């Protein structure tokens, strides 16, 4: 299966923080239409070195849903995953992408949404994970890692 995400310039919502939560998407999103949330920003690199990016998807036990998760970095698609018929507790850490970066701003984009039949449904959450030079493990993005 494949999910085609088309932009809709007539609607928008503001999501702040490092997590993207279906509850907020449902509260602020359009009504009576099938949609996913799409976000863009600039990843801030302050010092040269090796950076890592990934995405974590979490969904507690809930009514059945299909969920799409995507993370892009510049021209690279880091994560593009479609989870079908999710009903049990899920916590997935997707494959990590490593980049040797110089100071600057790097375009980053994500997409996330869950649905069943013809309606958007929660709960669920994605978190952008980052590792900075010298760090051994990924952690949720810091508040100053992205400029929106």
mmCIF file with all atom_site columns, C-alpha atoms in Angstrom:
data_model
loop_
_atom_site.group_PDB
_atom_site.id
_atom_site.type_symbol
_atom_site.label_atom_id
_atom_site.label_alt_id
_atom_site.label_comp_id
_atom_site.label_asym_id
_atom_site.label_entity_id
_atom_site.label_seq_id
_atom_site.pdbx_PDB_ins_code
_atom_site.Cartn_x
_atom_site.Cartn_y
_atom_site.Cartn_z
_atom_site.occupancy
_atom_site.B_iso_or_equiv
_atom_site.pdbx_formal_charge
_atom_site.auth_seq_id
_atom_site.auth_comp_id
_atom_site.auth_asym_id
_atom_site.auth_atom_id
_atom_site.pdbx_PDB_model_num
ATOM 1   C CA . UNK A 1 1   ? 0.000   0.000  0.000  1.00 0.00 ? 1   UNK A CA 1
ATOM 2   C CA . UNK A 1 2   ? 1.012   3.585  -0.542 1.00 0.00 ? 2   UNK A CA 1
ATOM 3   C CA . UNK A 1 3   ? -0.250  6.845  0.913  1.00 0.00 ? 3   UNK A CA 1
ATOM 4   C CA . UNK A 1 4   ? -0.292  9.959  -1.232 1.00 0.00 ? 4   UNK A CA 1
ATOM 5   C CA . UNK A 1 5   ? -0.160  13.181 0.801  1.00 0.00 ? 5   UNK A CA 1
ATOM 6   C CA . UNK A 1 6   ? -1.328  16.294 -1.030 1.00 0.00 ? 6   UNK A CA 1
ATOM 7   C CA . UNK A 1 7   ? -1.079  19.797 0.431  1.00 0.00 ? 7   UNK A CA 1
ATOM 8   C CA . UNK A 1 8   ? -4.205  21.713 1.403  1.00 0.00 ? 8   UNK A CA 1
ATOM 9   C CA . UNK A 1 9   ? -3.476  25.393 1.706  1.00 0.00 ? 9   UNK A CA 1
ATOM 10  C CA . UNK A 1 10  ? -6.910  26.104 3.192  1.00 0.00 ? 10  UNK A CA 1
ATOM 11  C CA . UNK A 1 11  ? -6.191  24.598 6.595  1.00 0.00 ? 11  UNK A CA 1
ATOM 12  C CA . UNK A 1 12  ? -3.410  24.830 9.120  1.00 0.00 ? 12  UNK A CA 1
ATOM 13  C CA . UNK A 1 13  ? -2.529  24.252 12.711 1.00 0.00 ? 13  UNK A CA 1
ATOM 14  C CA . UNK A 1 14  ? 0.389   25.141 14.918 1.00 0.00 ? 14  UNK A CA 1
ATOM 15  C CA . UNK A 1 15  ? 2.249   22.381 16.739 1.00 0.00 ? 15  UNK A CA 1
ATOM 16  C CA . UNK A 1 16  ? 5.008   23.319 19.133 1.00 0.00 ? 16  UNK A CA 1
ATOM 17  C CA . UNK A 1 17  ? 7.337   21.071 21.058 1.00 0.00 ? 17  UNK A CA 1
ATOM 18  C CA . UNK A 1 18  ? 9.162   17.905 20.093 1.00 0.00 ? 18  UNK A CA 1
ATOM 19  C CA . UNK A 1 19  ? 6.153   15.586 19.983 1.00 0.00 ? 19  UNK A CA 1
ATOM 20  C CA . UNK A 1 20  ? 3.357   15.522 17.441 1.00 0.00 ? 20  UNK A CA 1
ATOM 21  C CA . UNK A 1 21  ? 0.240   14.160 19.132 1.00 0.00 ? 21  UNK A CA 1
ATOM 22  C CA . UNK A 1 22  ? -2.924  12.929 17.395 1.00 0.00 ? 22  UNK A CA 1
ATOM 23  C CA . UNK A 1 23  ? -5.057  14.565 20.107 1.00 0.00 ? 23  UNK A CA 1
ATOM 24  C CA . UNK A 1 24  ? -3.811  18.013 19.059 1.00 0.00 ? 24  UNK A CA 1
ATOM 25  C CA . UNK A 1 25  ? -4.144  17.162 15.364 1.00 0.00 ? 25  UNK A CA 1
ATOM 26  C CA . UNK A 1 26  ? -7.746  16.074 15.967 1.00 0.00 ? 26  UNK A CA 1
ATOM 27  C CA . UNK A 1 27  ? -8.551  19.159 18.059 1.00 0.00 ? 27  UNK A CA 1
ATOM 28  C CA . UNK A 1 28  ? -7.126  21.667 15.560 1.00 0.00 ? 28  UNK A CA 1
ATOM 29  C CA . UNK A 1 29  ? -7.560  19.877 12.231 1.00 0.00 ? 29  UNK A CA 1
ATOM 30  C CA . UNK A 1 30  ? -10.349 20.130 9.661  1.00 0.00 ? 30  UNK A CA 1
ATOM 31  C CA . UNK A 1 31  ? -13.668 18.366 10.217 1.00 0.00 ? 31  UNK A CA 1
ATOM 32  C CA . UNK A 1 32  ? -15.326 15.679 8.102  1.00 0.00 ? 32  UNK A CA 1
ATOM 33  C CA . UNK A 1 33  ? -12.356 14.920 5.841  1.00 0.00 ? 33  UNK A CA 1
ATOM 34  C CA . UNK A 1 34  ? -9.482  12.456 5.790  1.00 0.00 ? 34  UNK A CA 1
ATOM 35  C CA . UNK A 1 35  ? -6.147  14.172 6.460  1.00 0.00 ? 35  UNK A CA 1
ATOM 36  C CA . UNK A 1 36  ? -2.689  13.913 8.028  1.00 0.00 ? 36  UNK A CA 1
ATOM 37  C CA . UNK A 1 37  ? -0.641  16.679 9.622  1.00 0.00 ? 37  UNK A CA 1
ATOM 38  C CA . UNK A 1 38  ? 2.483   17.856 7.801  1.00 0.00 ? 38  UNK A CA 1
ATOM 39  C CA . UNK A 1 39  ? 5.155   20.007 9.397  1.00 0.00 ? 39  UNK A CA 1
ATOM 40  C CA . UNK A 1 40  ? 8.258   21.760 8.125  1.00 0.00 ? 40  UNK A CA 1
ATOM 41  C CA . UNK A 1 41  ? 11.139  23.484 9.836  1.00 0.00 ? 41  UNK A CA 1
ATOM 42  C CA . UNK A 1 42  ? 14.870  24.052 9.743  1.00 0.00 ? 42  UNK A CA 1
ATOM 43  C CA . UNK A 1 43  ? 17.263  21.853 11.718 1.00 0.00 ? 43  UNK A CA 1
ATOM 44  C CA . UNK A 1 44  ? 19.807  24.115 13.432 1.00 0.00 ? 44  UNK A CA 1
ATOM 45  C CA . UNK A 1 45  ? 23.434  22.940 13.301 1.00 0.00 ? 45  UNK A CA 1
ATOM 46  C CA . UNK A 1 46  ? 25.677  25.048 15.536 1.00 0.00 ? 46  UNK A CA 1
ATOM 47  C CA . UNK A 1 47  ? 28.856  22.975 15.406 1.00 0.00 ? 47  UNK A CA 1
ATOM 48  C CA . UNK A 1 48  ? 30.285  20.721 12.685 1.00 0.00 ? 48  UNK A CA 1
ATOM 49  C CA . UNK A 1 49  ? 30.122  16.981 13.185 1.00 0.00 ? 49  UNK A CA 1
ATOM 50  C CA . UNK A 1 50  ? 28.097  13.813 12.903 1.00 0.00 ? 50  UNK A CA 1
ATOM 51  C CA . UNK A 1 51  ? 24.378  14.154 13.620 1.00 0.00 ? 51  UNK A CA 1
ATOM 52  C CA . UNK A 1 52  ? 21.761  11.409 13.680 1.00 0.00 ? 52  UNK A CA 1
ATOM 53  C CA . UNK A 1 53  ? 18.019  11.713 13.077 1.00 0.00 ? 53  UNK A CA 1
ATOM 54  C CA . UNK A 1 54  ? 15.198  9.249  13.536 1.00 0.00 ? 54  UNK A CA 1
ATOM 55  C CA . UNK A 1 55  ? 11.569  9.047  14.491 1.00 0.00 ? 55  UNK A CA 1
ATOM 56  C CA . UNK A 1 56  ? 9.660   7.208  17.226 1.00 0.00 ? 56  UNK A CA 1
ATOM 57  C CA . UNK A 1 57  ? 5.994   6.227  16.800 1.00 0.00 ? 57  UNK A CA 1
ATOM 58  C CA . UNK A 1 58  ? 3.869   5.379  19.844 1.00 0.00 ? 58  UNK A CA 1
ATOM 59  C CA . UNK A 1 59  ? 0.249   4.311  20.122 1.00 0.00 ? 59  UNK A CA 1
ATOM 60  C CA . UNK A 1 60  ? -1.429  2.786  23.184 1.00 0.00 ? 60  UNK A CA 1
ATOM 61  C CA . UNK A 1 61  ? -4.044  0.045  22.850 1.00 0.00 ? 61  UNK A CA 1
ATOM 62  C CA . UNK A 1 62  ? -7.059  1.644  21.139 1.00 0.00 ? 62  UNK A CA 1
ATOM 63  C CA . UNK A 1 63  ? -9.617  1.047  18.407 1.00 0.00 ? 63  UNK A CA 1
ATOM 64  C CA . UNK A 1 64  ? -8.116  -0.136 15.126 1.00 0.00 ? 64  UNK A CA 1
ATOM 65  C CA . UNK A 1 65  ? -6.277  2.496  13.070 1.00 0.00 ? 65  UNK A CA 1
ATOM 66  C CA . UNK A 1 66  ? -3.946  2.866  10.112 1.00 0.00 ? 66  UNK A CA 1
ATOM 67  C CA . UNK A 1 67  ? -1.094  5.330  10.666 1.00 0.00 ? 67  UNK A CA 1
ATOM 68  C CA . UNK A 1 68  ? 1.394   6.999  8.359  1.00 0.00 ? 68  UNK A CA 1
ATOM 69  C CA . UNK A 1 69  ? 4.710   8.372  9.663  1.00 0.00 ? 69  UNK A CA 1
ATOM 70  C CA . UNK A 1 70  ? 7.295   10.218 7.572  1.00 0.00 ? 70  UNK A CA 1
ATOM 71  C CA . UNK A 1 71  ? 10.475  12.175 8.254  1.00 0.00 ? 71  UNK A CA 1
ATOM 72  C CA . UNK A 1 72  ? 12.516  13.943 5.601  1.00 0.00 ? 72  UNK A CA 1
ATOM 73  C CA . UNK A 1 73  ? 15.818  15.757 5.867  1.00 0.00 ? 73  UNK A CA 1
ATOM 74  C CA . UNK A 1 74  ? 16.722  17.904 2.877  1.00 0.00 ? 74  UNK A CA 1
ATOM 75  C CA . UNK A 1 75  ? 16.377  15.605 -0.163 1.00 0.00 ? 75  UNK A CA 1
ATOM 76  C CA . UNK A 1 76  ? 16.579  12.461 2.011  1.00 0.00 ? 76  UNK A CA 1
ATOM 77  C CA . UNK A 1 77  ? 13.537  10.477 3.155  1.00 0.00 ? 77  UNK A CA 1
ATOM 78  C CA . UNK A 1 78  ? 14.612  9.058  6.520  1.00 0.00 ? 78  UNK A CA 1
ATOM 79  C CA . UNK A 1 79  ? 11.319  7.389  7.463  1.00 0.00 ? 79  UNK A CA 1
ATOM 80  C CA . UNK A 1 80  ? 8.286   6.510  5.362  1.00 0.00 ? 80  UNK A CA 1
ATOM 81  C CA . UNK A 1 81  ? 6.135   3.938  7.118  1.00 0.00 ? 81  UNK A CA 1
ATOM 82  C CA . UNK A 1 82  ? 2.534   2.821  6.915  1.00 0.00 ? 82  UNK A CA 1
ATOM 83  C CA . UNK A 1 83  ? 1.223   0.840  9.913  1.00 0.00 ? 83  UNK A CA 1
ATOM 84  C CA . UNK A 1 84  ? -1.981  -1.070 9.149  1.00 0.00 ? 84  UNK A CA 1
ATOM 85  C CA . UNK A 1 85  ? -4.634  -2.286 11.590 1.00 0.00 ? 85  UNK A CA 1
ATOM 86  C CA . UNK A 1 86  ? -2.862  -1.071 14.723 1.00 0.00 ? 86  UNK A CA 1
ATOM 87  C CA . UNK A 1 87  ? -4.782  -2.072 17.867 1.00 0.00 ? 87  UNK A CA 1
ATOM 88  C CA . UNK A 1 88  ? -2.154  -3.159 20.408 1.00 0.00 ? 88  UNK A CA 1
ATOM 89  C CA . UNK A 1 89  ? 0.425   -1.085 22.243 1.00 0.00 ? 89  UNK A CA 1
ATOM 90  C CA . UNK A 1 90  ? 3.060   0.084  19.737 1.00 0.00 ? 90  UNK A CA 1
ATOM 91  C CA . UNK A 1 91  ? 6.389   1.819  20.336 1.00 0.00 ? 91  UNK A CA 1
ATOM 92  C CA . UNK A 1 92  ? 8.564   1.790  17.227 1.00 0.00 ? 92  UNK A CA 1
ATOM 93  C CA . UNK A 1 93  ? 11.945  3.460  16.815 1.00 0.00 ? 93  UNK A CA 1
ATOM 94  C CA . UNK A 1 94  ? 12.675  3.675  13.104 1.00 0.00 ? 94  UNK A CA 1
ATOM 95  C CA . UNK A 1 95  ? 16.085  3.274  11.487 1.00 0.00 ? 95  UNK A CA 1
ATOM 96  C CA . UNK A 1 96  ? 18.575  6.049  12.200 1.00 0.00 ? 96  UNK A CA 1
ATOM 97  C CA . UNK A 1 97  ? 20.144  8.217  9.485  1.00 0.00 ? 97  UNK A CA 1
ATOM 98  C CA . UNK A 1 98  ? 23.595  9.741  10.058 1.00 0.00 ? 98  UNK A CA 1
ATOM 99  C CA . UNK A 1 99  ? 24.837  13.005 8.506  1.00 0.00 ? 99  UNK A CA 1
ATOM 100 C CA . UNK A 1 100 ? 28.188  14.811 8.586  1.00 0.00 ? 100 UNK A CA 1
ATOM 101 C CA . UNK A 1 101 ? 27.026  18.437 8.815  1.00 0.00 ? 101 UNK A CA 1
ATOM 102 C CA . UNK A 1 102 ? 28.517  21.907 8.851  1.00 0.00 ? 102 UNK A CA 1
ATOM 103 C CA . UNK A 1 103 ? 26.944  24.836 10.755 1.00 0.00 ? 103 UNK A CA 1
ATOM 104 C CA . UNK A 1 104 ? 23.775  26.083 9.114  1.00 0.00 ? 104 UNK A CA 1
ATOM 105 C CA . UNK A 1 105 ? 20.063  25.506 8.695  1.00 0.00 ? 105 UNK A CA 1
ATOM 106 C CA . UNK A 1 106 ? 18.798  22.293 7.062  1.00 0.00 ? 106 UNK A CA 1
ATOM 107 C CA . UNK A 1 107 ? 15.217  21.815 5.809  1.00 0.00 ? 107 UNK A CA 1
ATOM 108 C CA . UNK A 1 108 ? 13.314  19.086 7.637  1.00 0.00 ? 108 UNK A CA 1
ATOM 109 C CA . UNK A 1 109 ? 9.742   17.840 7.183  1.00 0.00 ? 109 UNK A CA 1
ATOM 110 C CA . UNK A 1 110 ? 7.468   15.296 8.843  1.00 0.00 ? 110 UNK A CA 1
ATOM 111 C CA . UNK A 1 111 ? 4.006   13.861 8.261  1.00 0.00 ? 111 UNK A CA 1
ATOM 112 C CA . UNK A 1 112 ? 1.802   11.981 10.700 1.00 0.00 ? 112 UNK A CA 1
ATOM 113 C CA . UNK A 1 113 ? -1.770  10.830 10.895 1.00 0.00 ? 113 UNK A CA 1
ATOM 114 C CA . UNK A 1 114 ? -3.983  7.915  11.905 1.00 0.00 ? 114 UNK A CA 1
ATOM 115 C CA . UNK A 1 115 ? -7.350  6.969  10.461 1.00 0.00 ? 115 UNK A CA 1
ATOM 116 C CA . UNK A 1 116 ? -9.935  4.236  10.258 1.00 0.00 ? 116 UNK A CA 1
ATOM 117 C CA . UNK A 1 117 ? -12.462 3.948  7.440  1.00 0.00 ? 117 UNK A CA 1
ATOM 118 C CA . UNK A 1 118 ? -13.150 7.564  6.427  1.00 0.00 ? 118 UNK A CA 1
ATOM 119 C CA . UNK A 1 119 ? -12.277 9.296  9.682  1.00 0.00 ? 119 UNK A CA 1
ATOM 120 C CA . UNK A 1 120 ? -9.165  10.531 11.455 1.00 0.00 ? 120 UNK A CA 1
ATOM 121 C CA . UNK A 1 121 ? -8.668  8.777  14.809 1.00 0.00 ? 121 UNK A CA 1
ATOM 122 C CA . UNK A 1 122 ? -6.388  8.946  17.839 1.00 0.00 ? 122 UNK A CA 1
ATOM 123 C CA . UNK A 1 123 ? -4.515  8.354  20.004 1.00 0.00 ? 123 UNK A CA 1
ATOM 124 C CA . UNK A 1 124 ? -0.921  8.315  18.762 1.00 0.00 ? 124 UNK A CA 1
ATOM 125 C CA . UNK A 1 125 ? 2.297   10.291 18.823 1.00 0.00 ? 125 UNK A CA 1
ATOM 126 C CA . UNK A 1 126 ? 5.544   10.762 16.926 1.00 0.00 ? 126 UNK A CA 1
ATOM 127 C CA . UNK A 1 127 ? 8.748   12.183 18.363 1.00 0.00 ? 127 UNK A CA 1
ATOM 128 C CA . UNK A 1 128 ? 11.736  13.413 16.345 1.00 0.00 ? 128 UNK A CA 1
ATOM 129 C CA . UNK A 1 129 ? 14.926  11.939 17.799 1.00 0.00 ? 129 UNK A CA 1
ATOM 130 C CA . UNK A 1 130 ? 18.343  13.596 17.442 1.00 0.00 ? 130 UNK A CA 1
ATOM 131 C CA . UNK A 1 131 ? 21.942  12.797 18.321 1.00 0.00 ? 131 UNK A CA 1
ATOM 132 C CA . UNK A 1 132 ? 24.476  15.647 18.306 1.00 0.00 ? 132 UNK A CA 1
ATOM 133 C CA . UNK A 1 133 ? 28.256  15.355 17.824 1.00 0.00 ? 133 UNK A CA 1
ATOM 134 C CA . UNK A 1 134 ? 29.810  13.422 20.692 1.00 0.00 ? 134 UNK A CA 1
ATOM 135 C CA . UNK A 1 135 ? 26.517  11.974 21.922 1.00 0.00 ? 135 UNK A CA 1
ATOM 136 C CA . UNK A 1 136 ? 26.183  8.202  21.922 1.00 0.00 ? 136 UNK A CA 1
ATOM 137 C CA . UNK A 1 137 ? 22.380  7.896  21.977 1.00 0.00 ? 137 UNK A CA 1
ATOM 138 C CA . UNK A 1 138 ? 19.383  9.472  20.307 1.00 0.00 ? 138 UNK A CA 1
ATOM 139 C CA . UNK A 1 139 ? 17.105  11.624 22.449 1.00 0.00 ? 139 UNK A CA 1
ATOM 140 C CA . UNK A 1 140 ? 13.983  13.694 21.766 1.00 0.00 ? 140 UNK A CA 1
ATOM 141 C CA . UNK A 1 141 ? 14.879  16.861 19.869 1.00 0.00 ? 141 UNK A CA 1
ATOM 142 C CA . UNK A 1 142 ? 15.807  19.815 22.044 1.00 0.00 ? 142 UNK A CA 1
ATOM 143 C CA . UNK A 1 143 ? 13.577  22.907 21.946 1.00 0.00 ? 143 UNK A CA 1
ATOM 144 C CA . UNK A 1 144 ? 16.282  24.835 20.048 1.00 0.00 ? 144 UNK A CA 1
ATOM 145 C CA . UNK A 1 145 ? 17.068  22.069 17.498 1.00 0.00 ? 145 UNK A CA 1
ATOM 146 C CA . UNK A 1 146 ? 14.461  23.345 15.048 1.00 0.00 ? 146 UNK A CA 1
ATOM 147 C CA . UNK A 1 147 ? 13.345  26.750 13.799 1.00 0.00 ? 147 UNK A CA 1
ATOM 148 C CA . UNK A 1 148 ? 9.792   26.767 12.429 1.00 0.00 ? 148 UNK A CA 1
#
